[in-house]
Coordinates of C-alpha atoms in Angstrom, one line a residue:
Chain B
M1 CA 286.1 377.5 140.8
K2 CA 284.5 375.9 137.9
K3 CA 281.3 378.1 137.9
S4 CA 283.4 381.7 136.5
K5 CA 284.1 379.1 133.7
I6 CA 280.6 378.0 133.2
F7 CA 279.7 381.8 133.4
W8 CA 282.0 382.3 130.6
I9 CA 280.6 379.7 128.5
Y10 CA 276.4 380.6 128.7
I11 CA 277.9 384.7 127.8
A12 CA 279.9 383.0 125.3
V13 CA 277.1 381.1 123.9
A14 CA 274.4 383.7 124.0
L15 CA 277.0 385.9 122.6
V16 CA 276.9 384.0 119.3
V17 CA 273.3 383.5 119.2
Y18 CA 273.4 387.8 119.5
A19 CA 276.0 387.5 116.5
I20 CA 273.9 385.4 113.9
V21 CA 270.5 387.9 115.0
E22 CA 272.3 390.5 114.3
L23 CA 274.1 389.4 111.0
L24 CA 270.7 388.0 109.6
I25 CA 269.2 391.3 110.5
V26 CA 272.4 393.5 109.0
N27 CA 272.3 390.7 105.6
G28 CA 268.6 391.0 104.6
Q29 CA 267.4 387.4 105.5
L30 CA 265.1 388.4 108.2
D31 CA 262.9 391.3 107.8
M32 CA 261.4 393.9 109.4
Y33 CA 259.0 391.7 110.6
Y34 CA 261.4 389.0 112.2
S35 CA 264.0 391.4 113.8
N36 CA 260.2 392.9 115.4
L37 CA 260.0 389.5 117.0
F38 CA 263.2 389.1 118.1
I39 CA 262.8 392.3 119.8
T40 CA 259.3 391.8 120.8
I41 CA 261.0 388.5 122.6
A42 CA 263.5 390.2 124.4
I43 CA 260.7 393.3 125.8
N44 CA 259.1 390.3 127.1
I45 CA 261.8 388.2 128.5
I46 CA 262.8 391.2 130.6
L47 CA 259.6 391.9 131.5
A48 CA 259.0 388.2 132.4
V49 CA 262.3 388.0 134.5
S50 CA 262.0 391.1 136.4
L51 CA 258.6 390.0 137.3
H52 CA 259.9 386.7 138.6
L53 CA 262.0 388.2 141.2
V54 CA 259.2 390.1 143.0
I55 CA 257.0 386.5 142.1
G56 CA 258.9 383.5 141.9
I57 CA 261.9 384.2 144.3
T58 CA 260.4 386.8 146.9
G59 CA 256.6 386.1 147.0
Q60 CA 255.2 389.0 146.3
F61 CA 252.2 388.5 144.4
S62 CA 252.3 392.2 142.2
I63 CA 250.4 392.2 139.1
G64 CA 250.3 395.6 138.5
H65 CA 254.2 395.5 136.8
A66 CA 252.4 397.6 133.3
G67 CA 252.6 400.6 135.6
F68 CA 256.5 400.2 136.0
L69 CA 256.5 399.2 131.6
A70 CA 254.2 402.5 131.3
V71 CA 256.9 404.9 134.0
G72 CA 260.4 403.7 131.5
A73 CA 258.5 403.7 128.4
Y74 CA 257.4 407.8 128.9
I75 CA 260.3 408.9 130.6
S76 CA 262.8 407.5 128.5
A77 CA 260.0 408.7 125.7
I78 CA 260.2 411.7 127.1
F79 CA 264.3 411.8 127.2
T80 CA 264.7 410.9 123.6
T81 CA 261.7 412.5 121.9
N82 CA 261.6 416.1 123.8
L83 CA 264.7 416.6 125.6
G84 CA 267.3 414.7 122.8
F85 CA 269.6 412.3 125.2
P86 CA 271.0 410.0 123.4
F87 CA 268.9 406.0 123.7
P88 CA 270.6 404.6 125.9
V89 CA 271.2 407.4 128.8
A90 CA 267.2 408.0 128.1
L91 CA 266.9 403.9 128.9
I92 CA 268.8 404.2 132.1
I93 CA 266.6 407.8 133.3
G94 CA 263.5 405.8 132.7
A95 CA 264.8 402.7 134.5
I96 CA 265.8 404.3 137.3
V97 CA 262.7 406.3 137.6
A98 CA 261.0 402.9 137.5
A99 CA 262.9 401.9 140.4
V100 CA 262.6 404.9 143.1
A101 CA 258.7 404.2 141.9
G102 CA 258.5 400.4 142.6
L103 CA 260.1 402.1 146.1
I104 CA 257.8 404.8 146.3
V105 CA 255.0 402.0 145.6
G106 CA 256.7 399.1 147.4
I107 CA 257.4 400.7 151.0
P108 CA 253.6 401.2 151.8
T109 CA 251.8 398.3 149.9
L110 CA 254.9 395.6 150.9
R111 CA 253.1 395.4 154.6
L112 CA 250.4 394.0 152.9
K113 CA 249.7 390.5 152.3
G114 CA 248.9 387.7 148.9
D115 CA 245.4 389.0 147.5
Y116 CA 245.9 392.6 149.2
L117 CA 249.4 393.4 147.7
A118 CA 247.8 392.5 144.3
I119 CA 244.8 395.0 144.4
A120 CA 247.6 397.4 145.9
T121 CA 249.4 396.5 142.6
L122 CA 247.0 396.4 140.3
G123 CA 245.5 400.2 141.3
F124 CA 248.9 401.9 141.2
A125 CA 248.9 400.2 137.8
E126 CA 246.0 402.1 137.1
I127 CA 246.7 405.5 138.9
I128 CA 250.2 405.3 136.8
R129 CA 248.3 404.6 133.3
I130 CA 245.3 407.9 134.4
I131 CA 248.4 409.8 134.9
F132 CA 250.0 409.7 131.8
L133 CA 246.3 409.4 129.9
N134 CA 245.7 412.7 131.6
I135 CA 248.9 414.7 130.7
D136 CA 249.2 416.8 127.5
Y137 CA 252.9 417.2 127.5
V138 CA 253.1 412.8 127.2
G139 CA 250.0 413.2 124.6
G140 CA 246.9 412.1 127.0
A141 CA 244.9 409.2 125.3
A142 CA 246.2 410.3 121.9
G143 CA 249.5 408.8 122.7
M144 CA 253.1 410.5 122.2
Q145 CA 255.1 410.1 119.3
V146 CA 259.1 408.3 119.4
D147 CA 261.7 408.2 117.3
Y148 CA 262.0 404.6 116.3
L149 CA 265.2 403.8 117.7
T150 CA 265.0 400.2 119.4
T151 CA 267.2 397.8 117.5
W152 CA 268.2 394.3 118.0
T153 CA 271.9 395.4 119.2
Y154 CA 269.8 396.8 122.5
A155 CA 267.4 394.5 123.5
F156 CA 269.9 391.8 123.1
F157 CA 272.2 393.4 125.4
G158 CA 269.0 395.0 127.6
V159 CA 268.4 390.7 128.1
L160 CA 271.5 390.4 129.3
I161 CA 272.0 392.5 132.0
T162 CA 268.8 391.7 133.6
I163 CA 269.7 387.6 133.2
I164 CA 272.5 388.2 134.8
V165 CA 272.0 390.5 137.1
I166 CA 268.7 389.1 138.2
A167 CA 270.5 385.8 138.5
N168 CA 273.0 386.6 140.8
F169 CA 271.5 388.3 143.2
T170 CA 269.4 385.0 143.2
N171 CA 272.2 383.0 143.8
S172 CA 273.5 386.0 146.7
R173 CA 272.8 385.3 150.4
H174 CA 270.9 388.4 149.6
G175 CA 268.7 386.0 147.5
R176 CA 268.7 383.5 150.2
A177 CA 267.0 386.1 152.3
C178 CA 264.4 386.3 149.5
I179 CA 263.5 383.7 148.5
A180 CA 263.3 382.9 153.1
V181 CA 260.8 385.8 153.2
R182 CA 258.7 383.8 149.8
E183 CA 258.7 380.3 151.6
D184 CA 257.8 381.9 155.5
E185 CA 257.7 385.2 156.1
I186 CA 257.7 384.5 159.8
A187 CA 260.6 382.6 160.0
A188 CA 262.1 384.6 157.9
D189 CA 261.9 387.2 160.3
A190 CA 262.9 384.8 163.6
M191 CA 266.4 384.2 161.8
G192 CA 267.0 388.1 161.4
I193 CA 266.0 388.9 158.0
N194 CA 264.8 392.4 157.6
T195 CA 261.9 391.2 155.7
T196 CA 260.4 394.3 154.8
Y197 CA 264.0 395.4 153.3
Y198 CA 264.6 392.8 151.5
K199 CA 260.3 392.7 149.9
V200 CA 261.2 396.4 149.1
L201 CA 264.4 395.8 147.0
A202 CA 263.0 393.2 144.9
F203 CA 260.2 395.3 143.9
A204 CA 262.9 397.6 143.1
I205 CA 265.4 395.8 141.4
G206 CA 261.7 394.1 139.2
S207 CA 260.8 397.9 138.8
F208 CA 264.0 398.7 137.4
F209 CA 264.3 396.3 134.8
A210 CA 260.4 396.4 134.3
G211 CA 261.6 400.1 133.5
L212 CA 264.0 399.4 130.9
A213 CA 261.8 397.1 129.3
G214 CA 259.5 400.2 129.2
G215 CA 262.3 402.4 127.1
L216 CA 263.3 399.5 124.7
F217 CA 259.0 399.1 124.5
A218 CA 258.3 402.6 123.8
H219 CA 260.9 403.0 120.7
N220 CA 260.5 399.6 119.1
F221 CA 257.3 401.4 117.6
F222 CA 256.8 404.8 116.5
I223 CA 253.8 405.6 118.9
I224 CA 252.7 405.0 123.0
Q225 CA 249.5 405.4 124.1
P226 CA 248.7 405.1 127.5
S227 CA 245.4 402.1 126.9
Q228 CA 249.2 399.5 125.8
F229 CA 249.5 399.5 129.6
G230 CA 246.2 398.3 130.9
F231 CA 245.6 395.3 133.4
L232 CA 245.7 393.3 130.2
K233 CA 249.4 393.8 129.4
S234 CA 250.1 393.5 133.2
F235 CA 248.2 389.9 133.1
D236 CA 250.6 389.1 129.9
I237 CA 253.7 389.5 132.1
L238 CA 252.1 387.5 135.3
I239 CA 251.1 385.4 132.8
Y240 CA 255.2 384.5 131.4
V241 CA 256.0 383.8 135.1
V242 CA 253.0 382.0 136.4
L243 CA 253.3 379.7 133.0
G244 CA 257.0 379.4 133.1
G245 CA 256.8 378.4 136.5
L246 CA 256.9 380.3 139.8
G247 CA 260.5 380.6 141.0
S248 CA 262.4 379.5 137.7
L249 CA 264.2 382.0 136.0
S250 CA 264.7 379.7 132.9
G251 CA 260.7 378.3 133.0
A252 CA 259.7 382.6 132.6
V253 CA 262.3 383.0 130.1
I254 CA 260.9 380.4 128.1
A255 CA 257.2 381.0 128.5
A256 CA 258.1 384.7 127.2
I257 CA 259.6 383.3 124.4
L258 CA 256.7 380.6 123.3
L259 CA 253.6 382.9 124.1
T260 CA 255.1 386.3 122.4
V261 CA 255.5 383.4 119.2
I262 CA 252.0 382.1 119.9
S263 CA 250.2 385.6 120.2
L264 CA 252.1 386.5 117.1
Y265 CA 251.2 383.8 115.1
L266 CA 247.8 384.0 116.5
Q267 CA 247.2 387.2 115.0
D268 CA 246.2 385.8 111.3
F269 CA 243.1 384.2 112.8
P270 CA 242.0 387.5 114.8
E271 CA 238.6 386.0 115.9
T272 CA 239.9 382.7 117.5
R273 CA 243.0 384.0 118.9
M274 CA 241.8 384.3 122.2
I275 CA 239.9 381.5 122.6
I276 CA 243.3 379.8 121.5
Y277 CA 245.5 381.6 123.5
S278 CA 243.4 380.9 126.8
L279 CA 243.0 377.0 125.8
V280 CA 247.0 376.8 125.6
L281 CA 246.9 378.4 129.1
I282 CA 244.5 376.2 130.5
I283 CA 246.2 373.2 129.1
V284 CA 249.4 373.9 130.4
M285 CA 248.0 374.3 133.7
L286 CA 245.9 371.4 133.8
Y287 CA 249.5 369.0 132.7
R288 CA 252.3 371.5 134.2
P289 CA 250.2 373.1 137.5
S290 CA 253.4 374.5 138.8
G291 CA 254.8 375.6 135.4
L292 CA 256.4 374.5 132.6
M293 CA 259.7 374.7 134.6
G294 CA 258.4 374.3 138.6
T295 CA 261.3 375.7 140.3
K296 CA 263.6 374.1 138.0
E297 CA 266.4 375.9 135.8
I298 CA 267.0 374.6 132.5
T299 CA 270.7 373.8 134.0
D300 CA 269.9 371.3 135.9
F301 CA 269.4 369.3 133.5
F302 CA 273.3 369.2 132.2
K303 CA 274.9 367.7 135.2
F304 CA 278.2 370.0 134.6
N305 CA 276.3 373.0 136.5
K306 CA 273.5 373.7 138.8
K307 CA 273.8 377.6 138.4
A308 CA 270.9 380.1 139.4
K309 CA 268.3 377.6 140.8
G310 CA 265.3 378.9 141.6
G311 CA 265.5 378.6 145.8
K312 CA 268.7 376.3 145.7
V313 CA 272.1 377.7 145.8
N314 CA 275.4 375.4 145.0
E315 CA 278.0 374.5 147.8
Chain N
M1 CA 269.5 387.3 181.7
L2 CA 265.9 388.1 180.4
T3 CA 264.0 390.3 182.5
I4 CA 260.5 391.0 181.6
N5 CA 258.4 393.6 183.6
E6 CA 254.4 394.2 183.5
I7 CA 254.2 394.3 179.7
N8 CA 250.9 394.7 177.9
V9 CA 250.6 393.1 174.2
F10 CA 247.5 394.0 171.4
Y11 CA 246.4 392.3 168.7
G12 CA 244.4 395.3 167.0
N13 CA 242.1 395.6 170.3
I14 CA 242.4 392.4 172.0
Q15 CA 244.6 392.6 174.7
A16 CA 246.6 389.3 174.7
L17 CA 248.9 389.9 177.8
K18 CA 248.0 391.8 181.0
G19 CA 250.7 393.3 182.7
V20 CA 253.1 389.6 182.3
S21 CA 256.5 389.6 184.3
L22 CA 259.2 387.0 183.9
E23 CA 262.7 386.6 184.8
V24 CA 265.1 383.5 182.9
N25 CA 268.2 383.5 184.7
E26 CA 271.3 382.2 182.7
G27 CA 271.9 379.0 182.3
E28 CA 267.9 378.2 183.2
I29 CA 265.6 376.0 181.4
V30 CA 262.4 378.2 182.1
T31 CA 258.7 376.8 181.0
L32 CA 255.8 378.9 180.7
I33 CA 252.2 376.4 180.4
G34 CA 249.3 377.5 180.1
A35 CA 246.1 376.7 177.9
N36 CA 245.6 377.6 174.3
G37 CA 245.1 381.0 174.1
A38 CA 246.7 381.8 177.1
G39 CA 248.9 384.5 175.1
K40 CA 252.3 381.8 175.4
S41 CA 253.0 382.7 172.5
T42 CA 252.7 386.1 172.5
L43 CA 255.0 386.6 175.5
L44 CA 258.2 384.6 173.2
K45 CA 256.7 386.9 169.8
T46 CA 257.0 389.9 171.8
V47 CA 260.1 389.1 173.5
S48 CA 261.6 387.8 169.7
G49 CA 260.7 391.4 168.2
L50 CA 257.6 389.9 166.2
L51 CA 255.2 391.9 168.3
K52 CA 255.8 395.1 170.1
P53 CA 254.4 395.9 173.8
K54 CA 252.8 398.9 174.5
Q55 CA 253.6 399.4 177.6
G56 CA 256.2 398.0 179.4
T57 CA 260.5 396.8 179.6
I58 CA 261.9 393.8 178.1
E59 CA 265.6 393.7 179.6
F60 CA 267.8 390.6 178.0
Q61 CA 271.3 391.5 179.4
G62 CA 270.9 394.8 180.6
K63 CA 269.9 396.1 177.7
T64 CA 266.1 396.7 176.9
I65 CA 264.9 394.8 173.8
A66 CA 261.4 395.9 174.4
G67 CA 259.8 397.3 170.5
K68 CA 262.9 396.9 169.0
A69 CA 263.2 395.1 165.6
A70 CA 263.9 391.4 165.1
Q71 CA 267.0 391.6 163.9
T72 CA 268.4 393.4 166.1
I73 CA 267.2 390.9 169.0
V74 CA 268.4 387.8 167.1
K75 CA 271.9 389.8 167.0
A76 CA 271.5 390.5 170.8
G77 CA 271.3 386.5 171.2
I78 CA 267.9 385.7 171.4
S79 CA 266.7 382.8 169.0
H80 CA 263.1 382.3 168.5
V81 CA 261.8 378.6 166.6
P82 CA 258.5 379.3 165.9
E83 CA 254.8 377.3 166.7
G84 CA 254.9 375.2 163.9
R85 CA 258.3 374.8 163.1
R86 CA 258.1 377.0 159.9
V87 CA 261.0 375.7 157.9
F88 CA 261.5 376.8 154.5
S89 CA 260.2 373.6 152.9
N90 CA 261.5 373.9 149.3
M91 CA 264.9 374.3 150.4
S92 CA 267.5 371.7 151.4
V93 CA 267.9 371.1 155.2
E94 CA 271.6 372.2 154.5
E95 CA 269.9 375.9 153.4
N96 CA 267.9 375.8 156.1
L97 CA 270.9 375.9 158.7
D98 CA 272.7 378.1 156.2
L99 CA 269.6 380.8 156.7
G100 CA 269.9 380.4 160.8
A101 CA 273.3 381.8 160.3
Y102 CA 272.2 384.7 158.2
L103 CA 274.1 387.3 160.3
R104 CA 277.1 385.9 161.3
K105 CA 280.2 386.5 159.4
D106 CA 282.4 384.2 160.6
H107 CA 281.3 381.5 157.8
K108 CA 284.4 379.6 159.5
A109 CA 282.6 379.5 162.7
V110 CA 279.4 378.8 161.0
A111 CA 280.3 375.2 159.2
E112 CA 281.4 374.1 162.8
D113 CA 278.3 374.9 164.0
K114 CA 276.2 373.2 161.3
E115 CA 279.1 370.0 162.2
R116 CA 277.8 370.7 165.5
I117 CA 274.1 370.6 164.9
F118 CA 274.6 367.4 163.2
K119 CA 276.2 365.5 165.8
I120 CA 273.4 366.6 168.2
F121 CA 270.8 365.5 165.3
P122 CA 272.5 362.9 163.4
I123 CA 269.2 362.4 161.2
L124 CA 269.6 366.0 159.8
L125 CA 273.0 365.4 159.1
E126 CA 271.2 362.3 156.7
R127 CA 269.2 364.2 155.1
R128 CA 271.4 367.2 154.9
K129 CA 270.8 367.9 150.7
Q130 CA 267.2 366.6 151.3
L131 CA 263.7 369.0 150.5
S132 CA 263.1 370.0 153.9
G133 CA 259.1 370.1 153.8
T134 CA 259.9 366.2 152.9
L135 CA 260.7 366.1 156.2
S136 CA 258.9 363.8 158.8
G137 CA 257.1 366.4 161.8
G138 CA 259.9 365.4 164.1
E139 CA 262.9 365.7 162.0
Q140 CA 261.2 369.4 161.2
Q141 CA 261.3 369.7 164.4
M142 CA 264.5 369.2 165.1
L143 CA 265.9 371.2 161.7
A144 CA 264.3 374.2 163.3
M145 CA 266.0 374.0 166.5
G146 CA 268.8 374.0 164.9
R147 CA 268.1 376.0 162.3
A148 CA 268.2 378.9 165.5
I149 CA 270.7 377.6 167.6
M150 CA 272.5 378.5 164.4
A151 CA 272.8 381.6 165.1
R152 CA 274.6 381.1 168.4
P153 CA 271.6 381.9 170.8
K154 CA 272.8 382.3 174.4
L155 CA 269.0 382.4 175.1
L156 CA 266.5 380.1 172.6
L157 CA 262.6 380.5 172.4
L158 CA 261.0 377.1 171.9
D159 CA 257.4 377.5 171.2
E160 CA 255.8 373.7 171.5
P161 CA 258.8 372.2 170.5
S162 CA 256.5 368.7 171.2
M163 CA 253.2 369.9 168.6
G164 CA 252.1 367.0 166.9
L165 CA 254.6 364.6 167.5
A166 CA 254.8 360.8 168.2
P167 CA 255.5 360.3 172.1
L168 CA 258.7 359.0 171.2
M169 CA 259.6 361.8 169.3
V170 CA 258.7 364.4 172.1
K171 CA 261.2 362.8 174.4
T172 CA 263.6 362.5 171.8
I173 CA 262.9 366.4 171.4
F174 CA 262.5 366.6 175.2
H175 CA 266.1 364.7 175.5
T176 CA 267.2 367.0 172.9
I177 CA 266.3 370.5 174.7
E178 CA 268.6 369.3 177.8
E179 CA 271.7 368.9 175.7
I180 CA 271.2 372.1 174.1
R181 CA 271.3 373.2 177.8
K182 CA 274.0 371.4 179.0
E183 CA 276.2 373.4 176.1
G184 CA 275.1 376.5 177.8
T185 CA 272.3 378.0 176.3
T186 CA 269.3 379.4 178.7
I187 CA 266.1 377.9 177.1
L188 CA 262.6 379.8 178.1
L189 CA 260.3 377.2 176.5
V190 CA 256.5 377.2 175.8
E191 CA 254.5 373.3 176.3
Q192 CA 251.1 372.8 176.4
N193 CA 252.7 369.6 177.5
A194 CA 253.0 370.5 181.0
H195 CA 253.9 367.2 182.3
M196 CA 257.0 367.0 179.8
A197 CA 257.7 370.5 180.4
L198 CA 258.1 370.5 184.2
S199 CA 259.8 368.1 184.5
I200 CA 263.0 369.1 182.6
A201 CA 262.5 372.8 183.6
D202 CA 264.3 374.5 186.7
R203 CA 261.3 377.0 186.7
A204 CA 257.6 377.7 185.4
Y205 CA 255.9 379.5 185.0
V206 CA 252.0 379.4 184.6
I207 CA 249.6 382.1 181.9
E208 CA 245.8 382.0 181.9
T209 CA 244.1 384.3 179.9
G210 CA 246.5 387.0 179.6
H211 CA 248.2 387.3 183.3
V212 CA 250.7 385.3 185.2
V213 CA 249.0 383.2 188.0
L214 CA 251.5 380.7 189.1
S215 CA 254.9 380.7 189.3
G216 CA 257.9 379.0 191.4
L217 CA 260.3 375.8 190.8
A218 CA 259.3 373.5 188.5
K219 CA 259.2 370.9 191.0
D220 CA 257.4 372.5 193.3
L221 CA 254.6 373.1 190.6
Q222 CA 254.3 369.8 189.4
E223 CA 253.1 368.9 193.4
A224 CA 250.9 372.2 193.1
E225 CA 246.8 371.3 192.9
Q226 CA 246.2 374.0 191.1
V227 CA 248.5 372.7 188.1
K228 CA 247.7 369.3 188.5
A229 CA 243.9 369.9 188.2
A230 CA 244.1 372.2 185.8
Y231 CA 247.2 370.9 183.8
L232 CA 248.3 367.7 184.7
G233 CA 245.0 365.9 184.4
G234 CA 244.3 366.1 187.9
L235 CA 246.5 363.0 188.9

């Protein structure tokens, strides 16, 4: 009963944050550099949260997330730039095609476990990259010209929708089934949970939102190239999820924000950038081996609510 | 109630069950005893749909269930308590029980069943909000059994409930198995602790390297020389 009220409080807080940033951008207090930072953070949050559903909640170690990002990016770019569709429509089409790609990859590979699944998904992401690299229609290695369309408004609402959908999914009966799959697949099977179905479902939802992020990503700069979607990009996303704490949605969000900001500021020190970045990761893993948040959610710290815990469902 | 007829089950090229036939009647406790690797767990997994038999039939209440998906078999009324308990350790005791009732839609009856399970296993009520990974082995076994009962099975498959437990806890667990049967659930029990298993069972099957080598009333088997020598420490 109180749950819906708390939900609307969160929405209200989020909208206030949105309005403040939007106002600052419109009034020119935040220049291109900073508005771009906010958009990048938003895109990374979507990626982190979508992979959190696959790895943190369902326990399927997929490291090919950049592949779905690429599908969303290229498909939406084709629809806006080459076919002249409106941006929101192209975003949704990109996300849907990414989800379909998720199904195509998920159905055969999700029978695999652990390391094997990781390798299969990694391989898939590379295949996607190579395919785009070899299609002249999308510019091949030289890349594809894309209109600059992503605004803070699109990015923000992308994040909002992603978090609402994934948090609600996690707290539903389906979410609990996914967590059961993560905890013990054989036991989940024995409970009568269709484990393959839930793995594929989580994978498709995760791919959908990765595709959405891809659309925003593609239209946030004037060009996209296959090299932007290599396995290093997949690892970036994986790092957000692991650093935030496997199973924690807010952890994924916090890690995405922190690491995006850190890597941006480190661009001033190109020689030492990767060293410092790696050191940050090593230190966090040494002192917080279960990630910044463990499996807890930020809302657990407020007494009044226990929403969206990774693995917990309140009554 | 359950009729298994000449099933052959393989792991890859290795044949784990070789033409095993077995029968469980309503209201019985039937136990399956045998050494490590004899195929006991394989048999349970095949019944619950985690494995598919290559040949042979399995009928449950007149319907064939061999090769059906696990969720179909759970729906039909067979619950499996897998070997090694396998509780969802990062979930609370209560969430584990809720997942046991995953396929049920009758929420009111589910809540009643949960209370019933808390009556059978009072310790679970005490630990209700605790993460199940922090329970002791015996408590986890109780939780795994409680979770399986939440599905309201007609037939409960128990795989080595005594594994790794202290002797006193083993007694408690076996006592509860009898209680569960009294409430009307038929039980197929796989055990290495042949002595305990035979003492509560009605009938028993002895399985060796994928074959049923002996079967009969549990109290007869307790006296059989072959069983005494191999499984009861030759008393």
